[in-house]
Coordinates of C-alpha atoms in Angstrom, one line a residue:
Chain I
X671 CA 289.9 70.9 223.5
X672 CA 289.2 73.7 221.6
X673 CA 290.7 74.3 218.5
X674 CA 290.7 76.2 215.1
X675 CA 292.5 75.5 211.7
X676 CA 293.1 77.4 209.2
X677 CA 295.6 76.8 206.3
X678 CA 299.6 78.0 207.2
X679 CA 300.1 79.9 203.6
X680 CA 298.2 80.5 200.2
X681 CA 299.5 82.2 197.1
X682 CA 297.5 83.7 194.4
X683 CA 297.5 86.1 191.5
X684 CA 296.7 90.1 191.3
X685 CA 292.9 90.1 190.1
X686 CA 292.2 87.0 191.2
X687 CA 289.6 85.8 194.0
X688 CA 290.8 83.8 196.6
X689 CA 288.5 81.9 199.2
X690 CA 290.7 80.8 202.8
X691 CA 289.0 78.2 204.6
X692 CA 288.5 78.4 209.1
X693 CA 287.2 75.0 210.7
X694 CA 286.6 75.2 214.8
X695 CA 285.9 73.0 217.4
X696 CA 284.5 75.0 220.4
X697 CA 283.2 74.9 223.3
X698 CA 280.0 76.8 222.3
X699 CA 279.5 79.2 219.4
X700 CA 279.0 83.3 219.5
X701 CA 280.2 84.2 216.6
X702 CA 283.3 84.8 214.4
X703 CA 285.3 87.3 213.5
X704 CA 288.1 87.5 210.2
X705 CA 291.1 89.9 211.0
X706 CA 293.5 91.1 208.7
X707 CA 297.2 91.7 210.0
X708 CA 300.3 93.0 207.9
X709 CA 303.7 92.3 208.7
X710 CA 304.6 93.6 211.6
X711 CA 301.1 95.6 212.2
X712 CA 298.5 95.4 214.3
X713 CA 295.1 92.9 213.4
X714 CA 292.2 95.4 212.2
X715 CA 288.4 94.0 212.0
X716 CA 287.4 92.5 208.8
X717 CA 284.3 90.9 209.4
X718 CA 281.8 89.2 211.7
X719 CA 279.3 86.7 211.4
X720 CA 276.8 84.9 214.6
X721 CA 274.1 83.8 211.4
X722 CA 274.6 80.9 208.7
X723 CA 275.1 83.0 205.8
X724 CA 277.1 85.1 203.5
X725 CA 278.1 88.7 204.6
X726 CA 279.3 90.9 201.6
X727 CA 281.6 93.8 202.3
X728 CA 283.1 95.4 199.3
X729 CA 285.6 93.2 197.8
X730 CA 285.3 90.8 200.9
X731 CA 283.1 88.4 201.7
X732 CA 282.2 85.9 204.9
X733 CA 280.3 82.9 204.9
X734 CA 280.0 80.8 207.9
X735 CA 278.0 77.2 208.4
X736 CA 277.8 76.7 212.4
X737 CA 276.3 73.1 212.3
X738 CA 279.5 72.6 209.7
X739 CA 281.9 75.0 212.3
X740 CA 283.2 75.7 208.6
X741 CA 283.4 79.6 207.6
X742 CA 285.7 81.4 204.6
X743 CA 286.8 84.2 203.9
X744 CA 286.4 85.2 200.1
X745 CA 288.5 87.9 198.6
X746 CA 287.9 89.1 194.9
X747 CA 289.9 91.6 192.5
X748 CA 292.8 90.8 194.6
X749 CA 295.4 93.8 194.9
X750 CA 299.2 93.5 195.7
X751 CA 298.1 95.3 199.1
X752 CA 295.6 91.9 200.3
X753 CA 299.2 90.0 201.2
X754 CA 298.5 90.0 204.5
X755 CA 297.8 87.4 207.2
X756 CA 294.3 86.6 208.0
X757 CA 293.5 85.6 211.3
X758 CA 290.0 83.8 212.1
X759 CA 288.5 83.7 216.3
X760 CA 285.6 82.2 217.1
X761 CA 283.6 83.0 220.6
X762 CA 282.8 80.1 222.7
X763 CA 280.5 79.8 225.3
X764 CA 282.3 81.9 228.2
X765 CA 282.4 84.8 225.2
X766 CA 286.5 83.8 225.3
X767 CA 288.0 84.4 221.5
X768 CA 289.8 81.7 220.3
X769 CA 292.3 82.5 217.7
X770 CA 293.7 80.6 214.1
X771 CA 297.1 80.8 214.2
X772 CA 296.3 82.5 210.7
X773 CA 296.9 82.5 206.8
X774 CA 299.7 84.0 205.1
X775 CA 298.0 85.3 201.7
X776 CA 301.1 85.9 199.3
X777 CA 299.9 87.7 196.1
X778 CA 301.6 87.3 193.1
X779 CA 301.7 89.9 190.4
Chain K
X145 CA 293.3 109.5 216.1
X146 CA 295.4 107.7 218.6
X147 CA 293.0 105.0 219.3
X148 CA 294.9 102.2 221.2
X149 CA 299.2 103.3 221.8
X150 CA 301.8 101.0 223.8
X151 CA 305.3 101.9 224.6
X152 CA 307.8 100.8 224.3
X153 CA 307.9 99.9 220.2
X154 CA 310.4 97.6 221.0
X155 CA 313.1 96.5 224.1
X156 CA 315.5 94.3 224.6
X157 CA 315.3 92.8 228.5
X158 CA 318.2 90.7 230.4
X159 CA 316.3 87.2 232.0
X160 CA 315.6 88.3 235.8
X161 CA 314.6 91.4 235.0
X162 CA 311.0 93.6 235.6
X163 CA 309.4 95.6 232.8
X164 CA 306.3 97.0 232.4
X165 CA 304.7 97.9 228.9
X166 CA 302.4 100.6 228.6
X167 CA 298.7 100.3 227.2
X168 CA 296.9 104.0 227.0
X169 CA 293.2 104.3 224.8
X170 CA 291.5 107.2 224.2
X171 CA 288.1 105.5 223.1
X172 CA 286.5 105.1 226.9
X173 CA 286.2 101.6 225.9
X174 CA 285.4 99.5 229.1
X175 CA 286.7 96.0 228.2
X176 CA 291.0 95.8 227.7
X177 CA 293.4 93.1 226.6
X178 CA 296.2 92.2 226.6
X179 CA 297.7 89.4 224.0
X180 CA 301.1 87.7 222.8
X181 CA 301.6 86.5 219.3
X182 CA 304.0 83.7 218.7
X183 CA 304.8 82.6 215.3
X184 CA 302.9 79.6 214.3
X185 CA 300.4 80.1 217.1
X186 CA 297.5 82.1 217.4
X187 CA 297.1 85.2 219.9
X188 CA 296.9 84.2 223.1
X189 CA 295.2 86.2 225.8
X190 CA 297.2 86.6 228.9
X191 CA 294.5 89.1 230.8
X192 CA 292.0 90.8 230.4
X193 CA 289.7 93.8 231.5
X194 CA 286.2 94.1 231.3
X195 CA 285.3 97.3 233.1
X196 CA 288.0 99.8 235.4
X197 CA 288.7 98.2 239.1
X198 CA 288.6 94.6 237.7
X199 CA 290.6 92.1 236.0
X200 CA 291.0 88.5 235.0
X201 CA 292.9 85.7 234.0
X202 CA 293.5 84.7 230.3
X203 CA 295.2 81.4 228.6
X204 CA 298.5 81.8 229.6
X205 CA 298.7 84.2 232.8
X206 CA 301.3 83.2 234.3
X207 CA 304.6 85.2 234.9
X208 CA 302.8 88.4 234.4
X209 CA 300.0 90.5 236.1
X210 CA 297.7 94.0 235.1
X211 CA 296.1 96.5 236.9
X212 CA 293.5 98.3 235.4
X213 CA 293.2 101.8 237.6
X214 CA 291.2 103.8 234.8
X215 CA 289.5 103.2 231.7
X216 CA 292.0 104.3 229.6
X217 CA 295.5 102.6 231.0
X218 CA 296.1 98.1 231.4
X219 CA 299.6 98.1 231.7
X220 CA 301.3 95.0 231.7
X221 CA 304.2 94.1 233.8
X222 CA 306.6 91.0 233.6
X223 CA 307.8 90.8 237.3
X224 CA 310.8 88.9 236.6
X225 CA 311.8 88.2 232.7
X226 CA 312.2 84.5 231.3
X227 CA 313.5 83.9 227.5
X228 CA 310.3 82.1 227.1
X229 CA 308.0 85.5 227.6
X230 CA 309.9 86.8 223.9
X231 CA 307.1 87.5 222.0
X232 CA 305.1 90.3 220.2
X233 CA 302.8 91.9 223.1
X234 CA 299.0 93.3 221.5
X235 CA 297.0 95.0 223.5
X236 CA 293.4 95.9 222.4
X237 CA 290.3 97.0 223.3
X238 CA 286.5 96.6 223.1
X239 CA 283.2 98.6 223.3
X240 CA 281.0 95.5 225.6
X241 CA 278.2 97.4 225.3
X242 CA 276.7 94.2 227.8
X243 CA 278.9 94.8 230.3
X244 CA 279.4 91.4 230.3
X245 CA 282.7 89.5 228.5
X246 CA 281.2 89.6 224.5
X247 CA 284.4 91.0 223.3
X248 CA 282.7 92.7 220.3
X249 CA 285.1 94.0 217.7
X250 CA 288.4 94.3 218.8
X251 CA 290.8 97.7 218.4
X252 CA 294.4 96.9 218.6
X253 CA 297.7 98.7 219.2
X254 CA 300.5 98.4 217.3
X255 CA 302.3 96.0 219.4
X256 CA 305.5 95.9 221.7
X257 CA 308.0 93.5 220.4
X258 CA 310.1 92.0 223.6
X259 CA 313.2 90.2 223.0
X260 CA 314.4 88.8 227.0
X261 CA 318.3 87.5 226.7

């Protein structure tokens, strides 16, 4: 089956950096994405990677390793607004997402 | 901007009955979704859209069916509630520049929250 793990909850500490961890097991690989999702709000795009690599955005950062199916999610000079959820989905072979049940990041001042 | 809205924010539904929620974008983007998000469990898509006039099936169809008569409106409509359809309803859309099913990035609403008693 297809699957995707992610860890349930992380805490860490304002200014910090904070790296959350996405393993899959799909059918087929085009690309994936890292939401971020408040409580109560809707996901919004965070990143997206289809290369081996590391994609630098600001304060966030995405690596993936597809012959690992390992990618992260690295957040640096954490702020008390980062708590969030962080959702990773990979596309498989029929270009379906597949969706982590998420991370709760709790930040800590 | 609007982007993506859905109405109603939030209802409460007896088991047995209908209830359509509303989907309406503004960003003539041709692919639509619709998801549910379940504590502990990742979103799950129940159907989807790629272009006006068509529609398909998603992981967890059943219970519930779209129509997608315009670019801009995927309502969703639960013919006849069940407790187990209680859940936080996305939907979102996509720019599939392809025309085929690559999602792309997706843009979501801000979610109907359905509570069936």
């Amino acid at each position: 089956g297809q699957n995707i793990d992610q860890p349930t909850e992380m805490t860490a500490t304002e200014g910090a950096i904070v790296q959350i961890n996405c393993t899959y097991q799909t059918s087929g690989f085009n690309g994936l994405f890292w939401y971020q999702q408040h409580a109560g709000e809707a996901p919004t795009f965070l990143s997206y990677n289809v290369l081996d690599g590391l994609e630098e955005k600001g304060r966030f950062s995405s690596f993936l390793s597809r012959s690992k199916g390992y990618s992260y999610l690295l957040l640096k000079e954490l702020q008390m607004k980062d708590s969030a959820s962080y959702l990773c989905a990979v596309t498989d072979s029929n270009y379906q997402l597949i969706w982590g049940a998420g991370t709760k990041l709790i930040i800590k001042p | 901007t609007a982007g993506i809205t859905q109405a109603p924010t939030s209802q409460i539904l007896a088991a047995g009955r209908s209830m359509t929620l509303r989907c309406t974008q503004d960003m003539r983007h041709n692919a639509m979704y619709w998801y549910r998000q379940d504590l502990g469990l990742g979103l799950r898509l129940i159907h989807y859209s790629n272009t006006a006039g068509t529609t398909g099936k998603g992981e967890v169809p059943d219970g519930y069916s779209v129509s997608r008569a315009n670019t801009d409106d995927f309502p969703l409509t639960l013919a006849s509630a069940v407790p187990s359809q209680t859940s936080v309803y996305f939907c979102a859309s996509s720019d599939s520049r392809t025309g085929g099913p690559f999602p792309g990035e997706l843009f979501f609403g801000e979610g109907s929250r359905l509570t069936v008693l």
